Amino acid sequence: MATTRAILQHFETWEKAQIDFLETVAEAIVKPLNVDILVNAGVMELIRPLLLHNTRRIQQLACSNLSKFAAWDDRLAESMITEGILVQLTCSLRETRRLSKKATTNVLRSISKHSAHICQSIVDQGGVELLIPVLEEFDPAIKEIAAGTLGNIARHNPQLAQITTNRGAVERLVDLIQDRDLQLRRTLCATLAEIAKHTPELGSKVAESGVLPFVSAFLECEQPDARLKAEGCAVLHSVARHTKDLAQAVLSSNIFPNVIILLKNVEQACRRNAAMVICEVCKHTPDQAQFVLNAGSAPALVDNISDVHSFERLPGIMALGYLASWSPEFSTTVITSNALPPLVDALEHEEQDHLKGASAWSLGQIGKHTPVHAKEVALVGTMLHLVLCVKAKGSSEDLQKKCELSIKIITNRLDYSPALDSLLNGPLMPEQCLKVVLAQIAKLVPNDVELRTKLLLSGSFARLQELRFGATEAIQKLIEKITSAYPEEIRSFYHKTKYKVFECKPNSIYTFRDPIHNFIVPPKYSVPKR
């Protein structure tokens, strides 16, 4: 007859086998191939009942494994919903045990990061109402996990963020912002930024909570943690992006000069988010842009986009464009800060079309005000690179539109003869761009002797005659208007003979002499004598 000890030994063996199984699964999850094998073998069905096990260690190991599975991809996270695991997690979250809440909340954080559909399922199960009380736990680690889960839910769309706010999450998060735990403060800032980024109403909710002064204090030089500074900047630019009133609230929280100093921080996220703060606060009104310029932001932004590359450049490029767009004086300040060379460098060398498009847009905003500004932009070779971006086969439609718009607004102000001439001498432009250039030349050439001479000497006048053939009626009319500014003998010569052979040697390029001004037409634009 079996003794009590012998009977209980079977329970201990079964419990140890469960622990060994969960630990083995945890070791196998590190490789993607193993994950597929485990899932196909039905590991989810085996782990699910262990979530409600009486032994805390088994329950925590089960949650830990589910967190790792959910972190792999949305397919596994979806399976946890369809197989009823989410229901068990929310039931477990209602328990009062601290360790149980920590493990369960960690699974929800892993699940919630994937998609709005998954997060909606968490909301439907009452997950937000269960997570908010977890923020009042004593353990900072539990509060940090709960705050991160709320941030994951809020980041997907405005509806989920609004639900999170309606349940009172913002007030609870702000109450914890002065906590001494560093990781908790980072996560709180990240969650508030995810909530505030969606709509002006949500941005106002965060701003009205009184969190901005505390967040601005995180930017001070005495604060050594760069990641906390980066998350603090994320809150500020998420609030400021919506309206001029919210941008003013951010400016009023004394972010300068700390945000400018952060543009030189060694942390990549810190530099990028600081530039985004400046970009968002200067785009609403000229007064706010003036405030930003007076703080010395323009030289700092120029240094920033000169030192960094790829996507880090984007907020700084956009900020310079917004600053220059408001007035000729602001544009002059941007130019004198030596902003043009790095902007052209981004237009020429960056690979991503959205970065090139941002640079093209900013250059257009700088050069749109007066002929002086247009000349400064043209002198650094902007126009050629804009045309090349329009003509490039791989350029996106958005990039082409932005480059065409910048060509148009700069050319409409451009009266610098070499720049206009170089546009005709460069690569053949699309019709819309060519029409803008010809219209500007037609407007200037009757009263500009230097431009008329330049067009003849460079061969651009000869090229205009070539462009007649096959051109649309609008282009032909513009060319006729330009040529009508020249003497009849010049027009007659180019119209009747087009070119006259000046010198021809075997195996040489034909060259041609203009009989009026006695100059050699460059072979680039010549054709063989018929």
Coordinates of C-alpha atoms in Angstrom, one line a residue:
M1 CA 0.0 0.0 0.0
A2 CA 1.4 3.4 -1.0
T3 CA 2.4 5.8 1.7
T4 CA 1.5 9.5 1.8
R5 CA 5.1 10.4 1.0
A6 CA 5.0 8.1 -2.1
I7 CA 1.8 9.7 -3.3
L8 CA 3.0 13.2 -2.9
Q9 CA 6.3 12.3 -4.6
H10 CA 4.4 11.9 -7.9
F11 CA 3.0 15.5 -7.5
E12 CA 6.5 16.8 -6.9
T13 CA 7.8 14.9 -9.9
W14 CA 5.0 16.3 -12.1
E15 CA 5.7 19.8 -10.9
K16 CA 9.4 19.5 -11.5
A17 CA 8.7 18.1 -15.0
Q18 CA 6.6 21.1 -15.8
I19 CA 9.4 23.4 -14.6
D20 CA 11.9 21.5 -16.7
F21 CA 9.6 21.7 -19.7
L22 CA 9.2 25.5 -19.4
E23 CA 12.9 26.1 -18.9
T24 CA 13.7 24.0 -21.9
V25 CA 11.2 25.9 -24.0
A26 CA 12.8 29.2 -22.8
E27 CA 16.2 28.1 -24.0
A28 CA 14.9 27.0 -27.4
I29 CA 13.0 30.2 -28.2
V30 CA 16.3 32.0 -29.0
K31 CA 16.4 30.6 -32.6
P32 CA 13.6 31.4 -35.2
L33 CA 13.7 27.8 -36.5
N34 CA 13.1 26.5 -33.0
V35 CA 10.1 28.8 -32.5
D36 CA 8.3 27.4 -35.6
I37 CA 9.0 23.8 -34.4
L38 CA 7.6 24.6 -31.0
V39 CA 4.5 26.3 -32.3
N40 CA 3.8 23.5 -34.7
A41 CA 4.2 21.0 -31.9
G42 CA 1.4 22.8 -30.0
V43 CA 3.5 24.5 -27.3
M44 CA 0.8 27.2 -26.8
E45 CA -1.8 24.7 -25.8
L46 CA 0.5 23.2 -23.3
I47 CA 1.5 26.5 -21.8
R48 CA -2.0 28.0 -21.6
P49 CA -3.2 26.0 -18.5
L50 CA 0.0 26.7 -16.7
L51 CA -0.9 30.4 -16.5
L52 CA -3.4 29.4 -13.7
H53 CA -1.1 26.9 -12.0
N54 CA -1.0 27.0 -8.2
T55 CA 2.8 27.2 -8.1
R56 CA 4.0 30.7 -8.7
R57 CA 7.3 29.7 -10.3
I58 CA 5.4 27.7 -12.9
Q59 CA 3.0 30.5 -13.5
Q60 CA 5.9 33.0 -13.9
L61 CA 7.8 30.8 -16.3
A62 CA 4.7 30.3 -18.4
C63 CA 4.3 34.1 -18.7
S64 CA 7.9 34.6 -19.5
N65 CA 7.8 32.1 -22.3
L66 CA 4.6 33.7 -23.7
S67 CA 6.3 37.1 -23.6
K68 CA 9.2 35.7 -25.7
F69 CA 6.8 34.1 -28.2
A70 CA 4.7 37.3 -28.5
A71 CA 7.8 39.3 -29.1
W72 CA 8.7 37.3 -32.3
D73 CA 5.9 38.4 -34.6
D74 CA 2.3 39.4 -34.8
R75 CA 1.3 35.9 -36.0
L76 CA 2.1 34.4 -32.6
A77 CA 0.6 37.4 -30.8
E78 CA -2.6 36.8 -32.7
S79 CA -2.6 33.2 -31.8
M80 CA -2.7 34.1 -28.1
I81 CA -6.0 35.9 -28.7
T82 CA -7.6 33.2 -30.8
E83 CA -6.6 30.4 -28.3
G84 CA -8.0 32.2 -25.3
I85 CA -4.7 33.1 -23.7
L86 CA -5.6 36.8 -23.5
V87 CA -8.7 36.0 -21.4
Q88 CA -6.6 34.0 -18.9
L89 CA -4.0 36.8 -18.8
T90 CA -6.7 39.4 -17.9
C91 CA -8.1 37.1 -15.2
S92 CA -4.6 36.6 -13.8
L93 CA -4.1 40.4 -13.8
R94 CA -6.9 40.8 -11.3
E95 CA -4.9 38.9 -8.7
T96 CA -3.4 40.8 -5.9
R97 CA 0.0 39.1 -5.9
R98 CA 2.8 41.4 -7.0
L99 CA 4.9 38.8 -8.9
S100 CA 1.8 37.5 -10.8
K101 CA 1.0 41.1 -11.9
K102 CA 4.5 41.7 -13.1
A103 CA 4.7 38.5 -15.2
T104 CA 1.2 39.0 -16.7
T105 CA 1.7 42.6 -17.5
N106 CA 5.0 41.8 -19.3
V107 CA 3.1 39.4 -21.6
L108 CA 0.5 42.1 -22.4
R109 CA 3.3 44.5 -23.2
S110 CA 4.8 42.0 -25.7
I111 CA 1.5 41.3 -27.3
S112 CA 0.4 45.0 -27.5
K113 CA 3.4 46.2 -29.6
H114 CA 2.3 44.6 -32.8
S115 CA -1.0 46.0 -34.2
A116 CA -4.1 48.1 -33.5
H117 CA -6.3 45.0 -33.9
I118 CA -4.5 43.1 -31.1
C119 CA -4.6 46.2 -28.9
Q120 CA -8.3 46.5 -29.5
S121 CA -8.7 43.0 -28.3
I122 CA -6.9 43.9 -25.1
V123 CA -9.1 46.9 -24.6
D124 CA -12.2 44.8 -25.2
Q125 CA -11.1 42.5 -22.4
G126 CA -10.8 45.4 -20.0
G127 CA -7.0 45.5 -20.2
V128 CA -6.7 49.3 -19.9
E129 CA -8.9 49.4 -16.7
L130 CA -6.8 46.6 -15.2
L131 CA -3.4 48.2 -16.1
I132 CA -4.1 51.6 -14.7
P133 CA -4.3 50.4 -11.0
V134 CA -1.0 48.6 -11.6
L135 CA 0.6 52.0 -11.9
E136 CA 0.0 52.4 -8.1
E137 CA 2.0 49.3 -7.2
F138 CA 5.0 49.8 -4.9
D139 CA 7.5 48.1 -7.2
P140 CA 8.9 50.6 -9.9
A141 CA 9.5 47.7 -12.3
I142 CA 5.8 46.7 -12.3
K143 CA 4.8 50.4 -12.8
E144 CA 7.3 50.7 -15.7
I145 CA 5.9 47.6 -17.5
A146 CA 2.3 48.8 -17.1
A147 CA 3.2 52.2 -18.4
G148 CA 5.0 50.7 -21.4
T149 CA 2.0 48.5 -22.1
L150 CA -0.3 51.6 -22.1
G151 CA 2.1 53.3 -24.4
N152 CA 2.1 50.4 -26.8
I153 CA -1.7 50.5 -26.9
A154 CA -1.9 54.3 -27.4
R155 CA 0.7 54.5 -30.2
H156 CA -1.3 52.6 -32.9
N157 CA -4.1 55.1 -33.6
P158 CA -6.0 58.1 -32.1
Q159 CA -9.0 55.9 -31.1
L160 CA -6.9 53.7 -28.8
A161 CA -5.0 56.7 -27.4
Q162 CA -8.3 58.4 -26.6
I163 CA -9.6 55.3 -24.8
T164 CA -6.5 55.2 -22.8
T165 CA -6.9 58.9 -21.9
N166 CA -10.6 58.5 -21.1
R167 CA -9.7 55.8 -18.5
G168 CA -7.6 58.3 -16.6
A169 CA -4.2 57.1 -17.8
V170 CA -2.6 60.6 -18.3
E171 CA -3.3 61.7 -14.8
R172 CA -1.8 58.6 -13.3
L173 CA 1.3 58.8 -15.5
V174 CA 1.9 62.4 -14.6
D175 CA 1.6 61.6 -10.9
L176 CA 4.6 59.3 -11.3
I177 CA 6.8 61.6 -13.4
Q178 CA 8.9 62.7 -10.4
D179 CA 9.6 59.2 -9.3
R180 CA 13.3 58.5 -8.6
D181 CA 13.4 55.4 -10.7
L182 CA 15.2 56.3 -14.0
Q183 CA 13.7 53.6 -16.2
L184 CA 10.2 54.4 -15.0
R185 CA 10.6 58.1 -15.9
R186 CA 11.9 57.1 -19.4
T187 CA 8.9 54.9 -20.0
L188 CA 6.4 57.5 -18.6
C189 CA 7.8 60.1 -21.1
A190 CA 7.6 57.7 -24.0
T191 CA 4.0 56.8 -23.1
L192 CA 2.9 60.4 -22.8
A193 CA 4.6 61.2 -26.2
E194 CA 2.7 58.3 -27.8
I195 CA -0.6 59.7 -26.4
A196 CA 0.0 63.3 -27.3
K197 CA 1.2 62.7 -30.9
H198 CA -2.2 61.9 -32.4
T199 CA -4.6 64.8 -32.2
P200 CA -4.7 68.4 -30.8
E201 CA -7.2 67.3 -28.2
L202 CA -4.8 64.6 -26.9
G203 CA -1.9 67.0 -27.1
S204 CA -3.9 69.5 -25.1
K205 CA -4.7 66.8 -22.5
V206 CA -1.1 66.1 -21.9
A207 CA -0.1 69.8 -21.8
E208 CA -2.9 70.6 -19.4
S209 CA -1.8 67.9 -17.1
G210 CA 1.1 70.1 -16.0
V211 CA 3.8 67.7 -17.1
L212 CA 5.7 70.1 -19.5
P213 CA 7.8 71.9 -16.8
F214 CA 8.9 68.5 -15.3
V215 CA 9.8 67.2 -18.8
S216 CA 11.7 70.4 -19.7
A217 CA 13.7 70.0 -16.5
F218 CA 14.9 66.6 -17.8
L219 CA 16.7 68.5 -20.6
E220 CA 19.0 70.3 -18.3
C221 CA 22.8 69.7 -18.5
E222 CA 22.8 68.5 -14.9
Q223 CA 20.7 65.5 -15.9
P224 CA 23.3 62.8 -17.1
D225 CA 20.9 60.3 -18.7
A226 CA 20.8 61.0 -22.5
R227 CA 17.9 58.6 -23.1
L228 CA 15.7 60.4 -20.6
K229 CA 16.5 63.7 -22.4
A230 CA 15.6 62.0 -25.7
E231 CA 12.2 60.8 -24.3
G232 CA 11.6 64.3 -22.8
C233 CA 12.1 65.9 -26.2
A234 CA 9.7 63.3 -27.6
V235 CA 7.0 64.6 -25.3
L236 CA 7.7 68.2 -26.2
H237 CA 7.6 67.7 -30.0
S238 CA 4.5 65.5 -29.8
V239 CA 2.7 68.3 -28.0
A240 CA 4.0 71.2 -30.0
R241 CA 3.2 69.7 -33.5
H242 CA -0.5 70.3 -33.4
T243 CA -1.3 74.0 -32.9
K244 CA 0.3 77.3 -32.2
D245 CA -1.1 77.4 -28.7
L246 CA 0.5 74.1 -27.8
A247 CA 3.8 75.2 -29.4
Q248 CA 3.7 78.3 -27.3
A249 CA 3.1 76.2 -24.2
V250 CA 6.2 74.2 -25.0
L251 CA 8.2 77.4 -25.6
S252 CA 7.0 78.8 -22.3
S253 CA 8.4 75.8 -20.4
N254 CA 12.0 77.2 -20.9
I255 CA 13.3 74.6 -23.3
F256 CA 16.1 77.0 -24.6
P257 CA 19.0 76.9 -24.6
N258 CA 19.0 73.2 -23.3
V259 CA 17.4 71.9 -26.5
I260 CA 20.1 73.6 -28.6
I261 CA 22.8 72.0 -26.5
L262 CA 21.2 68.6 -27.1
L263 CA 21.9 68.9 -30.9
K264 CA 25.5 68.1 -30.1
N265 CA 24.7 65.2 -27.8
V266 CA 26.5 61.9 -28.5
E267 CA 23.2 60.0 -28.3
Q268 CA 21.6 59.7 -31.7
A269 CA 18.0 59.7 -30.5
C270 CA 18.7 62.7 -28.4
R271 CA 20.0 64.8 -31.3
R272 CA 17.2 63.8 -33.5
N273 CA 14.4 64.5 -31.0
A274 CA 15.9 67.8 -30.1
A275 CA 15.9 68.9 -33.7
M276 CA 12.3 67.7 -33.9
V277 CA 11.3 70.0 -31.0
I278 CA 12.8 73.0 -32.8
C279 CA 11.1 71.9 -36.0
E280 CA 7.7 71.6 -34.4
V281 CA 7.8 74.9 -32.4
C282 CA 8.9 77.1 -35.3
K283 CA 6.4 76.0 -38.0
H284 CA 3.2 77.6 -36.7
T285 CA 3.8 81.4 -36.5
P286 CA 6.5 83.9 -37.4
D287 CA 6.7 85.1 -33.8
Q288 CA 7.6 81.6 -32.6
A289 CA 10.1 81.3 -35.5
Q290 CA 11.6 84.6 -34.4
F291 CA 11.9 83.3 -30.9
V292 CA 13.7 80.2 -32.1
L293 CA 16.1 82.2 -34.3
N294 CA 16.9 84.7 -31.5
A295 CA 17.9 81.7 -29.3
G296 CA 20.6 80.9 -31.9
S297 CA 19.0 77.8 -33.4
A298 CA 20.0 78.3 -37.0
P299 CA 23.8 77.8 -36.6
A300 CA 23.2 74.9 -34.3
L301 CA 20.8 73.2 -36.8
V302 CA 23.4 73.8 -39.6
D303 CA 26.1 72.1 -37.6
N304 CA 23.6 69.3 -36.8
I305 CA 22.8 68.4 -40.4
S306 CA 26.4 68.8 -41.4
D307 CA 27.6 66.2 -38.7
V308 CA 24.8 63.6 -39.1
H309 CA 23.6 61.6 -42.0
S310 CA 20.6 59.6 -43.2
F311 CA 17.3 59.9 -41.4
E312 CA 18.9 61.9 -38.5
R313 CA 19.1 64.8 -41.0
L314 CA 15.4 65.1 -41.6
P315 CA 14.2 67.2 -38.7
G316 CA 17.0 69.6 -39.0
I317 CA 16.5 70.1 -42.7
M318 CA 12.7 70.6 -42.2
A319 CA 13.4 73.1 -39.3
L320 CA 15.6 75.2 -41.5
G321 CA 12.9 75.2 -44.2
Y322 CA 10.2 76.3 -41.8
L323 CA 12.4 79.1 -40.4
A324 CA 13.3 80.4 -43.8
S325 CA 9.7 80.3 -45.1
W326 CA 8.4 83.1 -43.0
S327 CA 10.2 86.2 -44.3
P328 CA 13.2 87.4 -46.3
E329 CA 14.9 88.4 -43.1
F330 CA 14.6 84.9 -41.6
S331 CA 15.8 83.4 -44.9
T332 CA 18.8 85.7 -44.8
T333 CA 19.6 84.5 -41.3
V334 CA 19.5 80.9 -42.5
I335 CA 21.7 81.7 -45.5
T336 CA 24.3 83.5 -43.3
S337 CA 24.4 80.5 -41.0
N338 CA 25.9 78.6 -44.0
A339 CA 22.9 76.3 -44.4
L340 CA 23.0 76.0 -48.2
P341 CA 26.0 73.7 -48.6
P342 CA 24.7 70.9 -46.3
L343 CA 21.2 71.1 -47.8
V344 CA 22.6 70.7 -51.3
D345 CA 24.8 67.9 -50.0
A346 CA 21.7 66.1 -48.7
L347 CA 20.0 66.6 -52.1
E348 CA 22.9 65.2 -54.0
H349 CA 24.2 62.4 -51.8
E350 CA 21.3 61.0 -49.6
E351 CA 19.7 57.8 -50.9
Q352 CA 16.2 58.1 -49.4
D353 CA 13.8 60.1 -51.5
H354 CA 12.0 61.6 -48.5
L355 CA 15.3 63.2 -47.4
K356 CA 16.0 64.5 -50.9
G357 CA 12.4 65.8 -51.0
A358 CA 12.8 67.6 -47.7
S359 CA 16.0 69.2 -48.8
A360 CA 14.5 70.3 -52.1
W361 CA 11.5 71.8 -50.2
S362 CA 13.8 73.7 -47.8
L363 CA 15.9 75.1 -50.6
G364 CA 12.8 76.3 -52.3
Q365 CA 11.6 78.0 -49.1
I366 CA 15.0 79.8 -48.7
G367 CA 15.1 81.0 -52.3
K368 CA 11.5 82.0 -52.8
H369 CA 11.5 85.5 -51.3
T370 CA 13.7 87.9 -53.5
P371 CA 16.1 87.7 -56.4
V372 CA 19.0 88.0 -53.9
H373 CA 17.8 84.8 -52.1
A374 CA 17.2 83.0 -55.3
K375 CA 20.7 83.9 -56.5
E376 CA 22.3 82.6 -53.3
V377 CA 20.5 79.3 -53.7
A378 CA 21.5 79.0 -57.3
L379 CA 25.1 79.8 -56.7
V380 CA 25.6 76.6 -54.7
G381 CA 24.5 74.4 -57.7
T382 CA 21.0 73.8 -56.4
M383 CA 19.2 74.1 -59.7
L384 CA 21.2 71.4 -61.5
H385 CA 20.6 68.9 -58.7
L386 CA 16.9 69.7 -58.6
V387 CA 16.7 69.0 -62.4
L388 CA 18.6 65.7 -62.0
C389 CA 16.3 64.6 -59.2
V390 CA 13.3 65.3 -61.5
K391 CA 14.8 63.3 -64.4
A392 CA 16.1 60.4 -62.4
K393 CA 14.3 57.2 -63.2
G394 CA 14.2 56.0 -59.6
S395 CA 12.8 59.2 -58.2
S396 CA 9.5 58.9 -56.4
E397 CA 6.5 61.0 -57.5
D398 CA 6.6 63.0 -54.3
L399 CA 10.3 63.9 -54.8
Q400 CA 9.6 64.9 -58.4
K401 CA 6.8 67.2 -57.4
K402 CA 8.8 68.8 -54.6
C403 CA 11.7 69.4 -57.0
E404 CA 9.5 70.8 -59.7
L405 CA 7.8 73.2 -57.2
S406 CA 11.2 74.4 -55.9
I407 CA 12.5 74.9 -59.4
K408 CA 9.4 77.0 -60.1
I409 CA 9.4 79.2 -57.0
I410 CA 13.2 79.8 -57.2
T411 CA 13.2 80.5 -60.9
N412 CA 10.3 83.0 -60.6
R413 CA 12.6 85.1 -58.4
L414 CA 15.8 84.4 -60.2
D415 CA 17.4 87.2 -62.3
Y416 CA 21.0 86.0 -62.2
S417 CA 22.1 85.5 -65.8
P418 CA 24.6 82.7 -65.4
A419 CA 22.1 80.7 -63.4
L420 CA 19.3 81.0 -65.9
D421 CA 21.7 80.3 -68.7
S422 CA 23.0 77.1 -67.0
L423 CA 19.5 75.8 -66.8
L424 CA 19.2 75.9 -70.6
N425 CA 22.7 74.4 -70.9
G426 CA 22.1 71.6 -68.5
P427 CA 20.1 68.4 -68.9
L428 CA 16.9 68.8 -70.8
M429 CA 14.2 69.6 -68.3
P430 CA 10.6 68.2 -68.2
E431 CA 8.2 70.5 -70.0
Q432 CA 6.7 72.0 -66.9
C433 CA 10.1 73.1 -65.6
L434 CA 11.3 74.2 -69.0
K435 CA 8.2 76.4 -69.4
V436 CA 8.9 78.1 -66.0
V437 CA 12.5 78.8 -67.0
L438 CA 11.6 80.1 -70.4
A439 CA 8.9 82.3 -69.0
Q440 CA 11.4 83.9 -66.6
I441 CA 14.0 84.4 -69.3
A442 CA 11.3 85.9 -71.6
K443 CA 10.4 88.3 -68.9
L444 CA 13.9 89.5 -68.3
V445 CA 15.6 89.3 -71.7
P446 CA 14.1 92.4 -73.3
N447 CA 15.7 94.7 -70.7
D448 CA 18.8 92.7 -69.7
V449 CA 21.7 93.1 -72.2
E450 CA 23.9 90.9 -70.1
L451 CA 21.4 88.0 -70.3
R452 CA 21.0 88.4 -74.0
T453 CA 24.8 88.3 -74.5
K454 CA 25.2 85.4 -72.2
L455 CA 22.6 83.3 -74.0
L456 CA 24.4 83.9 -77.3
L457 CA 27.9 83.3 -76.1
S458 CA 27.1 80.1 -74.2
G459 CA 25.2 78.6 -77.1
S460 CA 21.9 78.6 -75.2
F461 CA 20.3 80.8 -77.9
A462 CA 21.3 78.1 -80.5
R463 CA 19.8 75.4 -78.3
L464 CA 16.6 77.3 -78.1
Q465 CA 16.3 76.9 -81.8
E466 CA 16.8 73.2 -81.5
L467 CA 14.0 73.1 -78.8
R468 CA 11.5 74.5 -81.3
F469 CA 11.3 71.2 -83.1
G470 CA 8.8 68.9 -81.6
A471 CA 8.0 71.4 -78.8
T472 CA 4.5 72.2 -77.7
E473 CA 2.8 75.4 -78.7
A474 CA 3.3 77.0 -75.3
I475 CA 7.1 76.3 -75.5
Q476 CA 7.3 77.6 -79.0
K477 CA 5.6 80.9 -78.1
L478 CA 8.0 81.4 -75.2
I479 CA 11.0 80.8 -77.4
E480 CA 9.6 83.2 -80.0
K481 CA 9.2 85.8 -77.3
I482 CA 12.8 85.4 -76.2
T483 CA 14.2 85.5 -79.8
S484 CA 12.2 88.6 -80.6
A485 CA 14.4 90.5 -78.2
Y486 CA 17.4 90.0 -80.5
P487 CA 18.2 92.0 -83.7
E488 CA 16.6 90.7 -86.9
E489 CA 20.0 89.7 -88.4
I490 CA 20.7 87.3 -85.6
R491 CA 17.2 85.8 -85.7
S492 CA 17.4 85.5 -89.4
F493 CA 20.8 83.7 -89.3
Y494 CA 19.7 81.1 -86.8
H495 CA 16.3 80.6 -88.4
K496 CA 17.6 80.1 -91.9
T497 CA 20.9 78.3 -91.6
K498 CA 20.8 77.3 -87.9
Y499 CA 24.6 76.7 -88.0
K500 CA 27.5 77.5 -90.3
V501 CA 30.6 75.3 -90.5
F502 CA 33.7 77.2 -89.3
E503 CA 36.2 74.4 -89.3
C504 CA 36.1 70.7 -90.3
K505 CA 38.9 68.3 -90.1
P506 CA 38.9 64.5 -90.5
N507 CA 37.7 62.7 -87.4
S508 CA 37.1 66.0 -85.6
I509 CA 34.0 67.5 -84.1
Y510 CA 32.3 70.2 -86.1
T511 CA 32.5 73.7 -84.7
F512 CA 30.4 76.7 -85.7
R513 CA 31.0 80.5 -85.8
D514 CA 28.4 83.1 -85.0
P515 CA 28.9 85.7 -87.7
I516 CA 27.5 88.6 -85.6
H517 CA 29.5 88.3 -82.5
N518 CA 32.4 86.4 -83.9
F519 CA 32.5 83.5 -81.4
I520 CA 32.7 79.8 -81.6
V521 CA 29.5 77.9 -80.8
P522 CA 30.4 75.0 -78.5
P523 CA 30.5 71.6 -80.2
K524 CA 28.1 70.3 -77.5
Y525 CA 25.2 72.1 -79.2
S526 CA 26.3 71.8 -82.8
V527 CA 25.1 69.4 -85.6
P528 CA 26.9 68.3 -88.7
K529 CA 26.5 70.3 -91.8
R530 CA 23.9 68.9 -94.2

